[in-house]
């Protein structure tokens, strides 16, 4: 095969993969938003066929030939084609390494595990889920060997979610978190808590919807390219850089819940919309990694959205949307209320300060499980001990303990650390952004264009043109977790008068 033919072939292949991916995403979006209750069967069949076709496209020997030609001409490729070859080659090698039979059995297992996990969680019965989890751990240890036989199993899995990240890197990161945050959380816990009762007054959904529209305007999300829907768990779904959907969940007795979902998912959407046209319809489209994506959503949600200047900027408008609920509340009181920090049991409801320790518990357990140092039957006991040690809370049952997250039942081991890394990357980006420009002046006037411009230039525009490590270096310089602990120490010292 000639070089030109190989280039044409990978271009058309990636476009096909885009189309199959887009079709699957559209079915998924339909399922979780507007599809009637008893309609899952047909979609299940369609999704199965689409997944099978995607697998066929990626394991086609002609594609492997084309990639071999491109790899042989590596030096002649431009940046776009070089990165496409690298990423596509990686996906192909991985898929062909896992024997088809094991791949199918594993897909069935995760399907079954999801169902069992739901029931086990509902009944708060870990024993019900234990056999599934044992199999999932066993498969993931085996797959880790297929992904990268030269790495320790957990390192190989981590590398799947955040390229270049391993246990040596994370051990150092979490040691820093443990050392600085455990005493900080204790000090905060000894101070009086702000009143946040007004967040839980009655906030009608119709008013909240109008407020969501306003927040999307503040984030500069063009409604011609970014839609908003409602789902039980908020998420962001990207088709292209011109078609992104976010969802939120309205709670009538909690105005901050949807508000911060919209800003968080809006941050994910901002990233997707700002990616260059150059990578669309290729495997480099979309955000570069989970960790970098979370760094962006959490940047908008916490660093900007929960900052005093931002709240002072939007609060007068908030009072127009909710005159009865917020008429007697000040911007300062609102800022304190949405930053209330308190050790708790549930990760997804945790505040900015304690969040990282929830992730640390999961990291230590996964590392030991995949490393073979912890048996599945001992997960609840270890979980509860670590929650007591790091957060000082007693876990009353497995439902609010080790059965709370869906990740393990979906077969994701090594995914959790990305959440904590993302927060830490964001804090370091802020430090660099503050060196380059006046961040808070415009934010205090409700103008986020400078922030978004900086993030677009350093992070968003590249998509997958750079590797995750290159993007992080581009925006953060050499990664240093103390930027994050310094940021949290400063913020919570001010909030709690430490
Ligand atoms: Zn997110």
Tab-separated table of C-alpha atoms and ligand atoms in Angstrom:
chain	number	residue	atom	x	y	z
A	1	UNK	CA	0.000	0.000	0.000
A	2	UNK	CA	1.245	3.482	-0.919
A	3	UNK	CA	1.476	6.213	1.716
A	4	UNK	CA	-1.338	8.195	0.060
A	5	UNK	CA	-3.618	5.197	-0.011
A	6	UNK	CA	-2.895	4.497	3.646
A	7	UNK	CA	-3.713	8.097	4.570
A	8	UNK	CA	-6.980	7.987	2.628
A	9	UNK	CA	-7.900	4.702	4.265
A	10	UNK	CA	-7.404	5.892	7.831
A	11	UNK	CA	-9.321	9.058	7.047
A	12	UNK	CA	-12.367	7.188	5.781
A	13	UNK	CA	-12.091	4.640	8.597
A	14	UNK	CA	-12.114	7.338	11.253
A	15	UNK	CA	-15.118	8.987	9.657
A	16	UNK	CA	-16.947	5.652	9.761
A	17	UNK	CA	-16.039	5.202	13.408
A	18	UNK	CA	-17.329	8.704	14.075
A	19	UNK	CA	-20.645	7.834	12.433
A	20	UNK	CA	-21.085	4.617	14.416
A	21	UNK	CA	-20.124	6.446	17.604
A	22	UNK	CA	-22.557	9.264	16.872
A	23	UNK	CA	-25.379	6.800	16.188
A	24	UNK	CA	-24.717	4.969	19.476
A	25	UNK	CA	-24.566	8.272	21.361
A	26	UNK	CA	-27.830	9.475	19.848
A	27	UNK	CA	-29.554	6.256	20.938
A	28	UNK	CA	-28.077	6.596	24.406
A	29	UNK	CA	-29.162	10.220	24.670
A	30	UNK	CA	-32.648	9.301	23.567
A	31	UNK	CA	-32.782	6.477	26.120
A	32	UNK	CA	-31.888	8.663	29.090
A	33	UNK	CA	-33.903	11.741	28.140
A	34	UNK	CA	-37.135	11.309	26.210
A	35	UNK	CA	-37.597	7.637	25.266
A	36	UNK	CA	-40.737	6.023	26.744
A	37	UNK	CA	-40.164	3.493	29.535
A	38	UNK	CA	-40.730	0.196	27.724
A	39	UNK	CA	-38.663	0.825	24.616
A	40	UNK	CA	-35.217	-0.472	25.596
A	41	UNK	CA	-35.329	-3.726	23.643
A	42	UNK	CA	-34.963	-2.382	20.113
A	43	UNK	CA	-32.291	0.082	21.135
A	44	UNK	CA	-30.388	-2.763	22.795
A	45	UNK	CA	-30.388	-4.699	19.521
A	46	UNK	CA	-29.310	-1.636	17.548
A	47	UNK	CA	-26.531	-0.782	19.993
A	48	UNK	CA	-25.251	-4.360	19.899
A	49	UNK	CA	-25.025	-4.295	16.102
A	50	UNK	CA	-23.325	-0.886	16.115
A	51	UNK	CA	-20.745	-2.057	18.670
A	52	UNK	CA	-20.069	-5.175	16.603
A	53	UNK	CA	-19.512	-3.073	13.481
A	54	UNK	CA	-17.132	-0.748	15.332
A	55	UNK	CA	-15.175	-3.769	16.503
A	56	UNK	CA	-15.044	-5.112	12.941
A	57	UNK	CA	-13.779	-1.800	11.561
A	58	UNK	CA	-10.998	-1.606	14.120
A	59	UNK	CA	-9.879	-5.214	13.709
A	60	UNK	CA	-9.948	-5.201	9.890
A	61	UNK	CA	-6.523	-6.467	8.688
A	62	UNK	CA	-6.523	-3.804	5.924
A	63	UNK	CA	-6.529	-1.110	8.606
A	64	UNK	CA	-3.599	-2.808	10.334
A	65	UNK	CA	-1.730	-2.816	6.992
A	66	UNK	CA	-2.404	0.900	6.477
A	67	UNK	CA	-1.192	1.697	9.975
A	68	UNK	CA	1.974	-0.335	9.372
A	69	UNK	CA	2.671	1.724	6.236
A	70	UNK	CA	2.143	4.972	8.172
A	71	UNK	CA	4.361	3.810	11.007
A	72	UNK	CA	7.093	3.014	8.505
A	73	UNK	CA	6.831	6.585	7.139
A	74	UNK	CA	6.560	8.202	10.561
A	75	UNK	CA	9.163	10.884	9.802
A	76	UNK	CA	7.215	12.186	6.794
A	77	UNK	CA	3.876	12.639	8.586
A	78	UNK	CA	2.583	15.998	9.793
A	79	UNK	CA	1.521	16.388	13.422
A	80	UNK	CA	-2.133	15.504	12.790
A	81	UNK	CA	-1.401	12.292	10.907
A	82	UNK	CA	1.389	11.283	13.260
A	83	UNK	CA	-0.932	11.555	16.266
A	84	UNK	CA	-3.789	9.793	14.432
A	85	UNK	CA	-1.467	6.919	13.613
A	86	UNK	CA	-0.294	6.723	17.205
A	87	UNK	CA	-3.774	6.721	18.743
A	88	UNK	CA	-5.488	4.548	16.173
A	89	UNK	CA	-2.593	2.083	16.297
A	90	UNK	CA	-2.948	1.876	20.034
A	91	UNK	CA	-6.683	1.113	19.870
A	92	UNK	CA	-6.165	-1.524	17.201
A	93	UNK	CA	-3.329	-3.262	19.053
A	94	UNK	CA	-5.327	-3.393	22.250
A	95	UNK	CA	-8.436	-4.785	20.653
A	96	UNK	CA	-6.548	-7.455	18.783
A	97	UNK	CA	-4.672	-8.452	21.921
A	98	UNK	CA	-7.801	-9.359	23.865
A	99	UNK	CA	-9.064	-12.696	22.505
A	100	UNK	CA	-12.513	-12.172	20.976
A	101	UNK	CA	-14.072	-14.788	23.244
A	102	UNK	CA	-12.817	-13.118	26.413
A	103	UNK	CA	-13.956	-9.753	25.099
A	104	UNK	CA	-17.491	-11.074	24.614
A	105	UNK	CA	-17.608	-12.829	27.991
A	106	UNK	CA	-16.400	-9.671	29.668
A	107	UNK	CA	-19.060	-7.559	27.925
A	108	UNK	CA	-21.683	-9.984	29.247
A	109	UNK	CA	-20.155	-9.873	32.708
A	110	UNK	CA	-20.280	-6.065	32.956
A	111	UNK	CA	-23.829	-6.114	31.675
A	112	UNK	CA	-24.815	-8.595	34.375
A	113	UNK	CA	-22.703	-6.871	37.036
A	114	UNK	CA	-24.513	-3.590	36.465
A	115	UNK	CA	-27.818	-5.224	37.215
A	116	UNK	CA	-26.500	-7.114	40.257
A	117	UNK	CA	-24.814	-3.980	41.585
A	118	UNK	CA	-28.076	-2.005	41.352
A	119	UNK	CA	-29.865	-4.656	43.389
A	120	UNK	CA	-27.006	-5.039	45.871
A	121	UNK	CA	-26.902	-1.284	46.407
A	122	UNK	CA	-30.639	-1.070	46.878
A	123	UNK	CA	-30.513	-3.815	49.493
A	124	UNK	CA	-27.184	-2.618	50.863
A	125	UNK	CA	-25.896	-6.165	50.491
A	126	UNK	CA	-22.242	-6.439	49.504
A	127	UNK	CA	-22.308	-10.255	49.560
A	128	UNK	CA	-24.729	-10.176	46.636
A	129	UNK	CA	-22.243	-8.196	44.541
A	130	UNK	CA	-19.075	-9.931	45.793
A	131	UNK	CA	-18.924	-12.797	43.225
A	132	UNK	CA	-19.324	-10.299	40.347
A	133	UNK	CA	-16.664	-8.026	41.751
A	134	UNK	CA	-14.282	-10.967	42.151
A	135	UNK	CA	-14.697	-11.842	38.472
A	136	UNK	CA	-14.347	-8.207	37.415
A	137	UNK	CA	-11.093	-7.854	39.350
A	138	UNK	CA	-9.782	-11.091	37.859
A	139	UNK	CA	-10.622	-9.991	34.295
A	140	UNK	CA	-9.108	-6.573	34.781
A	141	UNK	CA	-5.866	-8.074	36.071
A	142	UNK	CA	-5.767	-10.250	32.989
A	143	UNK	CA	-6.658	-7.410	30.600
A	144	UNK	CA	-3.959	-5.245	32.169
A	145	UNK	CA	-1.477	-7.785	30.851
A	146	UNK	CA	-2.963	-7.454	27.371
A	147	UNK	CA	-2.863	-3.647	27.550
A	148	UNK	CA	0.762	-3.515	28.567
A	149	UNK	CA	2.571	-6.678	29.662
A	150	UNK	CA	5.601	-4.665	30.762
A	151	UNK	CA	3.705	-2.724	33.399
A	152	UNK	CA	2.386	-3.770	36.803
A	153	UNK	CA	-1.345	-4.538	36.322
A	154	UNK	CA	-2.744	-1.475	38.083
A	155	UNK	CA	-0.275	0.794	36.289
A	156	UNK	CA	-1.443	-0.605	32.959
A	157	UNK	CA	-5.077	0.122	33.886
A	158	UNK	CA	-4.295	3.657	35.101
A	159	UNK	CA	-2.540	4.300	31.830
A	160	UNK	CA	-5.788	3.535	29.998
A	161	UNK	CA	-7.520	6.512	31.591
A	162	UNK	CA	-4.670	8.969	32.022
A	163	UNK	CA	-1.710	8.207	29.789
A	164	UNK	CA	1.584	8.467	31.619
A	165	UNK	CA	0.074	8.273	35.119
A	166	UNK	CA	1.179	5.392	37.348
A	167	UNK	CA	1.172	4.397	41.014
A	168	UNK	CA	4.548	6.055	41.699
A	169	UNK	CA	3.081	9.370	40.470
A	170	UNK	CA	-0.190	8.918	42.349
A	171	UNK	CA	1.391	7.697	45.598
A	172	UNK	CA	3.313	10.978	45.753
A	173	UNK	CA	0.231	12.981	44.850
A	174	UNK	CA	-2.041	11.367	47.423
A	175	UNK	CA	0.634	11.463	50.147
A	176	UNK	CA	0.683	15.244	49.704
A	177	UNK	CA	-3.132	15.361	49.869
A	178	UNK	CA	-3.221	13.218	53.002
A	179	UNK	CA	-0.565	15.248	54.778
A	180	UNK	CA	-2.099	18.668	54.033
A	181	UNK	CA	-5.824	18.013	53.767
A	182	UNK	CA	-6.533	15.683	56.699
A	183	UNK	CA	-5.433	18.339	59.273
A	184	UNK	CA	-7.110	21.143	57.270
A	185	UNK	CA	-10.436	19.285	57.279
A	186	UNK	CA	-10.086	18.693	61.008
A	187	UNK	CA	-9.447	22.426	61.626
A	188	UNK	CA	-12.474	23.387	59.516
A	189	UNK	CA	-14.596	20.883	61.446
A	190	UNK	CA	-13.853	22.675	64.708
A	191	UNK	CA	-15.267	25.970	63.409
A	192	UNK	CA	-18.955	26.960	63.299
A	193	UNK	CA	-20.707	26.096	60.038
A	194	UNK	CA	-22.331	28.788	57.846
A	195	UNK	CA	-26.109	28.839	57.558
A	196	UNK	CA	-27.182	27.251	54.274
A	197	UNK	CA	-30.882	26.837	55.065
A	198	UNK	CA	-31.908	29.301	52.335
A	199	UNK	CA	-30.441	27.010	49.651
A	200	UNK	CA	-33.178	24.548	50.582
A	201	UNK	CA	-36.206	26.779	50.304
A	202	UNK	CA	-38.722	26.004	47.563
A	203	UNK	CA	-37.198	26.722	44.115
A	204	UNK	CA	-39.739	25.895	41.364
A	205	UNK	CA	-38.273	24.042	38.380
A	206	UNK	CA	-39.590	26.585	35.861
A	207	UNK	CA	-37.622	29.374	37.570
A	208	UNK	CA	-34.552	27.153	37.792
A	209	UNK	CA	-34.745	26.455	34.042
A	210	UNK	CA	-34.610	30.159	33.281
A	211	UNK	CA	-31.677	30.459	35.644
A	212	UNK	CA	-29.891	27.608	33.773
A	213	UNK	CA	-30.304	29.546	30.510
A	214	UNK	CA	-28.733	32.563	32.163
A	215	UNK	CA	-25.790	30.503	33.476
A	216	UNK	CA	-25.193	29.068	30.004
A	217	UNK	CA	-25.060	32.639	28.687
A	218	UNK	CA	-22.514	33.564	31.357
A	219	UNK	CA	-20.398	30.594	30.260
A	220	UNK	CA	-20.693	31.795	26.658
A	221	UNK	CA	-22.423	28.586	25.555
A	222	UNK	CA	-24.129	29.289	22.244
A	223	UNK	CA	-27.505	27.555	22.362
A	224	UNK	CA	-27.294	26.939	18.623
A	225	UNK	CA	-24.458	24.511	19.353
A	226	UNK	CA	-25.114	23.379	22.913
A	227	UNK	CA	-28.402	21.930	24.140
A	228	UNK	CA	-29.524	21.273	27.709
A	229	UNK	CA	-31.746	18.415	28.864
A	230	UNK	CA	-32.742	16.733	32.107
A	231	UNK	CA	-31.492	13.368	33.391
A	232	UNK	CA	-31.161	11.696	36.763
A	233	UNK	CA	-27.356	12.024	36.648
A	234	UNK	CA	-26.059	15.094	34.820
A	235	UNK	CA	-23.545	14.495	32.011
A	236	UNK	CA	-22.067	15.978	28.848
A	237	UNK	CA	-22.196	14.300	25.472
A	238	UNK	CA	-20.269	15.542	22.474
A	239	UNK	CA	-21.010	14.732	18.851
A	240	UNK	CA	-18.662	17.322	17.309
A	241	UNK	CA	-17.234	20.718	18.282
A	242	UNK	CA	-20.456	22.198	16.920
A	243	UNK	CA	-22.895	19.849	18.632
A	244	UNK	CA	-22.617	19.280	22.371
A	245	UNK	CA	-25.393	18.381	24.835
A	246	UNK	CA	-25.397	18.813	28.576
A	247	UNK	CA	-27.947	17.647	31.108
A	248	UNK	CA	-28.885	18.668	34.609
A	249	UNK	CA	-31.203	17.511	37.368
A	250	UNK	CA	-33.535	19.942	39.119
A	251	UNK	CA	-34.251	19.571	42.820
A	252	UNK	CA	-36.998	21.876	44.053
A	253	UNK	CA	-35.471	22.034	47.511
A	254	UNK	CA	-31.857	22.613	46.492
A	255	UNK	CA	-31.013	25.481	44.163
A	256	UNK	CA	-27.254	24.848	44.285
A	257	UNK	CA	-27.574	21.292	42.974
A	258	UNK	CA	-28.623	22.108	39.411
A	259	UNK	CA	-26.750	25.422	39.435
A	260	UNK	CA	-23.406	23.689	39.918
A	261	UNK	CA	-24.315	20.805	37.612
A	262	UNK	CA	-24.945	23.312	34.838
A	263	UNK	CA	-21.637	25.076	35.502
A	264	UNK	CA	-19.742	21.751	35.769
A	265	UNK	CA	-21.217	20.225	32.613
A	266	UNK	CA	-20.977	23.642	30.982
A	267	UNK	CA	-17.221	23.465	31.629
A	268	UNK	CA	-17.044	20.097	29.865
A	269	UNK	CA	-19.071	21.583	26.997
A	270	UNK	CA	-16.833	24.674	26.789
A	271	UNK	CA	-13.848	22.357	26.296
A	272	UNK	CA	-15.546	20.360	23.539
A	273	UNK	CA	-16.822	23.445	21.694
A	274	UNK	CA	-13.403	25.114	21.724
A	275	UNK	CA	-11.563	22.199	20.081
A	276	UNK	CA	-10.061	22.941	16.663
A	277	UNK	CA	-11.920	21.975	13.462
A	278	UNK	CA	-8.733	20.275	12.296
A	279	UNK	CA	-9.342	17.142	14.402
A	280	UNK	CA	-13.083	16.702	13.808
A	281	UNK	CA	-14.204	13.265	12.570
A	282	UNK	CA	-10.858	11.769	13.640
A	283	UNK	CA	-9.867	9.772	16.691
A	284	UNK	CA	-8.304	12.989	18.052
A	285	UNK	CA	-11.662	14.773	18.341
A	286	UNK	CA	-12.963	15.372	21.846
A	287	UNK	CA	-11.133	16.116	25.065
A	288	UNK	CA	-7.769	14.432	25.461
A	289	UNK	CA	-8.331	12.539	28.724
A	290	UNK	CA	-10.672	12.120	31.663
A	291	UNK	CA	-8.334	13.996	34.005
A	292	UNK	CA	-7.929	16.964	31.679
A	293	UNK	CA	-11.695	17.023	31.061
A	294	UNK	CA	-12.415	17.065	34.798
A	295	UNK	CA	-9.814	19.790	35.253
A	296	UNK	CA	-11.930	21.988	32.994
A	297	UNK	CA	-15.372	21.188	34.411
A	298	UNK	CA	-14.118	21.590	37.960
A	299	UNK	CA	-12.303	24.784	37.048
A	300	UNK	CA	-15.577	26.415	36.017
A	301	UNK	CA	-17.573	24.784	38.807
A	302	UNK	CA	-15.304	25.323	41.795
A	303	UNK	CA	-12.453	27.679	41.058
A	304	UNK	CA	-14.634	30.191	39.202
A	305	UNK	CA	-18.208	29.215	40.109
A	306	UNK	CA	-17.659	29.015	43.860
A	307	UNK	CA	-15.378	32.068	44.030
A	308	UNK	CA	-16.480	35.212	45.792
A	309	UNK	CA	-16.027	37.505	42.734
A	310	UNK	CA	-18.173	35.238	40.548
A	311	UNK	CA	-20.966	34.981	43.096
A	312	UNK	CA	-20.912	38.722	43.690
A	313	UNK	CA	-21.217	39.198	39.930
A	314	UNK	CA	-24.211	36.927	39.389
A	315	UNK	CA	-26.036	37.307	42.697
A	316	UNK	CA	-28.086	40.413	41.769
A	317	UNK	CA	-29.390	38.476	38.754
A	318	UNK	CA	-30.061	35.402	40.914
A	319	UNK	CA	-32.257	37.537	43.161
A	320	UNK	CA	-34.268	38.539	40.093
A	321	UNK	CA	-34.876	34.870	39.266
A	322	UNK	CA	-35.651	33.989	42.890
A	323	UNK	CA	-36.912	37.166	44.590
A	324	UNK	CA	-38.883	35.390	47.322
A	325	UNK	CA	-36.246	32.780	48.079
A	326	UNK	CA	-33.176	35.034	48.101
A	327	UNK	CA	-34.630	38.457	48.956
A	328	UNK	CA	-33.199	38.377	52.479
A	329	UNK	CA	-29.867	36.750	51.530
A	330	UNK	CA	-26.569	38.511	50.780
A	331	UNK	CA	-23.990	37.520	48.170
A	332	UNK	CA	-21.531	36.856	50.965
A	333	UNK	CA	-23.930	34.519	52.769
A	334	UNK	CA	-24.562	32.691	49.495
A	335	UNK	CA	-20.812	32.355	48.841
A	336	UNK	CA	-20.285	30.893	52.316
A	337	UNK	CA	-23.230	28.516	51.977
A	338	UNK	CA	-22.121	27.000	48.657
A	339	UNK	CA	-18.641	26.453	50.081
A	340	UNK	CA	-19.752	24.726	53.257
A	341	UNK	CA	-17.239	21.934	53.910
A	342	UNK	CA	-18.116	18.916	55.969
A	343	UNK	CA	-16.857	15.326	55.852
A	344	UNK	CA	-19.600	13.113	54.443
A	345	UNK	CA	-20.261	9.634	53.113
A	346	UNK	CA	-21.150	10.165	49.458
A	347	UNK	CA	-18.467	11.173	46.946
A	348	UNK	CA	-20.763	12.779	44.374
A	349	UNK	CA	-22.228	15.075	47.038
A	350	UNK	CA	-18.891	15.964	48.616
A	351	UNK	CA	-17.657	19.542	48.824
A	352	UNK	CA	-14.532	20.854	47.127
A	353	UNK	CA	-12.342	20.423	50.220
A	354	UNK	CA	-13.161	16.844	51.185
A	355	UNK	CA	-13.716	15.477	47.660
A	356	UNK	CA	-10.145	14.411	47.081
A	357	UNK	CA	-10.098	12.163	50.143
A	358	UNK	CA	-13.111	10.236	48.829
A	359	UNK	CA	-11.063	9.536	45.720
A	360	UNK	CA	-8.026	8.574	47.774
A	361	UNK	CA	-9.994	5.829	49.556
A	362	UNK	CA	-10.991	4.342	46.199
A	363	UNK	CA	-7.462	4.617	44.848
A	364	UNK	CA	-5.956	2.719	47.761
A	365	UNK	CA	-8.560	-0.024	47.517
A	366	UNK	CA	-8.233	-0.451	43.743
A	367	UNK	CA	-4.475	-0.480	43.926
A	368	UNK	CA	-4.526	-3.234	46.546
A	369	UNK	CA	-7.258	-5.237	44.759
A	370	UNK	CA	-5.569	-5.260	41.367
A	371	UNK	CA	-2.160	-5.669	42.991
A	372	UNK	CA	-3.443	-8.795	44.739
A	373	UNK	CA	-2.873	-7.432	48.250
A	374	UNK	CA	-6.533	-7.143	49.149
A	375	UNK	CA	-9.259	-9.753	48.742
A	376	UNK	CA	-12.656	-8.667	47.491
A	377	UNK	CA	-14.349	-9.978	50.642
A	378	UNK	CA	-12.347	-7.450	52.692
A	379	UNK	CA	-13.380	-4.405	50.641
A	380	UNK	CA	-16.201	-3.200	52.959
A	381	UNK	CA	-14.043	-3.447	56.071
A	382	UNK	CA	-11.156	-1.588	54.392
A	383	UNK	CA	-13.471	1.029	52.956
A	384	UNK	CA	-15.022	1.783	56.339
A	385	UNK	CA	-11.629	1.929	58.068
A	386	UNK	CA	-10.251	4.399	55.516
A	387	UNK	CA	-13.324	6.646	55.707
A	388	UNK	CA	-12.876	6.824	59.467
A	389	UNK	CA	-9.165	7.492	59.157
A	390	UNK	CA	-9.274	10.193	56.448
A	391	UNK	CA	-12.680	11.788	56.858
A	392	UNK	CA	-13.537	10.893	60.423
A	393	UNK	CA	-16.937	9.480	59.490
A	394	UNK	CA	-18.534	6.159	60.396
A	395	UNK	CA	-19.980	4.292	57.418
A	396	UNK	CA	-23.386	2.935	58.507
A	397	UNK	CA	-23.966	0.514	55.605
A	398	UNK	CA	-22.506	-0.607	52.272
A	399	UNK	CA	-25.103	1.345	50.313
A	400	UNK	CA	-23.529	4.534	51.607
A	401	UNK	CA	-20.140	2.815	51.598
A	402	UNK	CA	-18.389	0.654	49.042
A	403	UNK	CA	-21.520	0.056	46.928
A	404	UNK	CA	-22.207	3.735	46.199
A	405	UNK	CA	-20.365	4.148	42.860
A	406	UNK	CA	-21.163	2.456	39.557
A	407	UNK	CA	-17.552	2.433	38.277
A	408	UNK	CA	-16.440	-1.019	39.428
A	409	UNK	CA	-19.625	-2.700	38.235
A	410	UNK	CA	-18.942	-1.152	34.824
A	411	UNK	CA	-15.461	-2.653	34.883
A	412	UNK	CA	-13.638	0.659	35.415
A	413	UNK	CA	-10.607	0.237	37.647
A	414	UNK	CA	-8.136	3.112	37.536
A	415	UNK	CA	-10.718	5.722	36.569
A	416	UNK	CA	-11.230	7.393	39.970
A	417	UNK	CA	-7.809	9.066	40.325
A	418	UNK	CA	-8.579	11.210	37.252
A	419	UNK	CA	-11.172	13.110	39.303
A	420	UNK	CA	-8.624	14.173	41.907
A	421	UNK	CA	-5.900	14.861	39.358
A	422	UNK	CA	-8.285	17.074	37.389
A	423	UNK	CA	-8.928	19.254	40.441
A	424	UNK	CA	-5.203	19.534	41.101
A	425	UNK	CA	-4.397	20.426	37.483
A	426	UNK	CA	-7.014	23.174	37.646
A	427	UNK	CA	-5.461	24.814	40.711
A	428	UNK	CA	-2.098	24.944	38.995
A	429	UNK	CA	-3.680	26.366	35.830
A	430	UNK	CA	-5.193	29.136	37.957
A	431	UNK	CA	-1.764	29.966	39.367
A	432	UNK	CA	-0.351	30.344	35.839
A	433	UNK	CA	-3.404	32.182	34.560
A	434	UNK	CA	-3.041	34.743	37.366
A	435	UNK	CA	0.566	35.340	36.268
A	436	UNK	CA	-0.547	35.986	32.682
A	437	UNK	CA	-3.604	38.192	33.193
A	438	UNK	CA	-6.093	39.825	35.539
A	439	UNK	CA	-8.407	36.886	36.270
A	440	UNK	CA	-10.659	38.248	38.976
A	441	UNK	CA	-11.416	41.788	37.740
A	442	UNK	CA	-13.406	40.601	34.710
A	443	UNK	CA	-14.892	37.630	36.649
A	444	UNK	CA	-16.243	40.066	39.266
A	445	UNK	CA	-18.119	41.746	36.386
A	446	UNK	CA	-19.476	38.384	35.186
A	447	UNK	CA	-17.116	38.322	32.206
A	448	UNK	CA	-15.537	34.881	31.706
A	449	UNK	CA	-14.212	35.524	28.207
A	450	UNK	CA	-10.634	36.043	29.400
A	451	UNK	CA	-10.669	32.817	31.446
A	452	UNK	CA	-12.131	30.848	28.558
A	453	UNK	CA	-9.673	32.431	26.121
A	454	UNK	CA	-6.701	31.384	28.271
A	455	UNK	CA	-8.022	27.828	28.720
A	456	UNK	CA	-8.803	27.536	25.007
A	457	UNK	CA	-5.299	28.585	24.117
A	458	UNK	CA	-3.541	26.326	26.635
A	459	UNK	CA	-5.878	23.319	26.758
A	460	UNK	CA	-9.111	23.231	24.759
A	461	UNK	CA	-8.082	23.916	21.188
A	462	UNK	CA	-5.728	20.930	20.885
A	463	UNK	CA	-8.220	18.117	21.427
A	464	UNK	CA	-6.014	15.053	21.037
A	465	UNK	CA	-3.333	16.775	18.939
A	466	UNK	CA	-1.159	16.745	22.051
A	467	UNK	CA	-0.914	13.882	24.550
A	468	UNK	CA	-2.540	14.394	27.982
A	469	UNK	CA	0.886	14.917	29.559
A	470	UNK	CA	1.748	17.554	26.943
A	471	UNK	CA	-1.519	19.400	27.551
A	472	UNK	CA	-0.931	19.376	31.298
A	473	UNK	CA	2.594	20.656	30.817
A	474	UNK	CA	1.388	23.307	28.409
A	475	UNK	CA	-1.084	24.704	30.928
A	476	UNK	CA	0.536	23.844	34.268
A	477	UNK	CA	4.249	23.618	33.608
A	478	UNK	CA	5.784	20.864	35.722
A	479	UNK	CA	2.911	19.325	37.677
A	480	UNK	CA	3.121	20.137	41.354
A	481	UNK	CA	0.299	19.047	43.693
A	482	UNK	CA	1.133	21.741	46.273
A	483	UNK	CA	-0.559	24.308	43.992
A	484	UNK	CA	-3.788	22.484	44.823
A	485	UNK	CA	-3.241	22.114	48.570
A	486	UNK	CA	-2.125	25.786	48.723
A	487	UNK	CA	-5.261	26.834	46.856
A	488	UNK	CA	-7.532	24.873	49.230
A	489	UNK	CA	-5.682	26.084	52.330
A	490	UNK	CA	-6.008	29.719	51.270
A	491	UNK	CA	-9.655	29.412	50.274
A	492	UNK	CA	-10.851	27.572	53.376
A	493	UNK	CA	-8.737	29.664	55.757
A	494	UNK	CA	-10.622	32.699	54.493
A	495	UNK	CA	-14.010	30.984	54.617
A	496	UNK	CA	-13.570	29.545	58.104
A	497	UNK	CA	-11.271	32.168	59.675
A	498	UNK	CA	-8.515	29.647	60.413
B	1	LIG	ZN1	-17.391	15.902	35.066
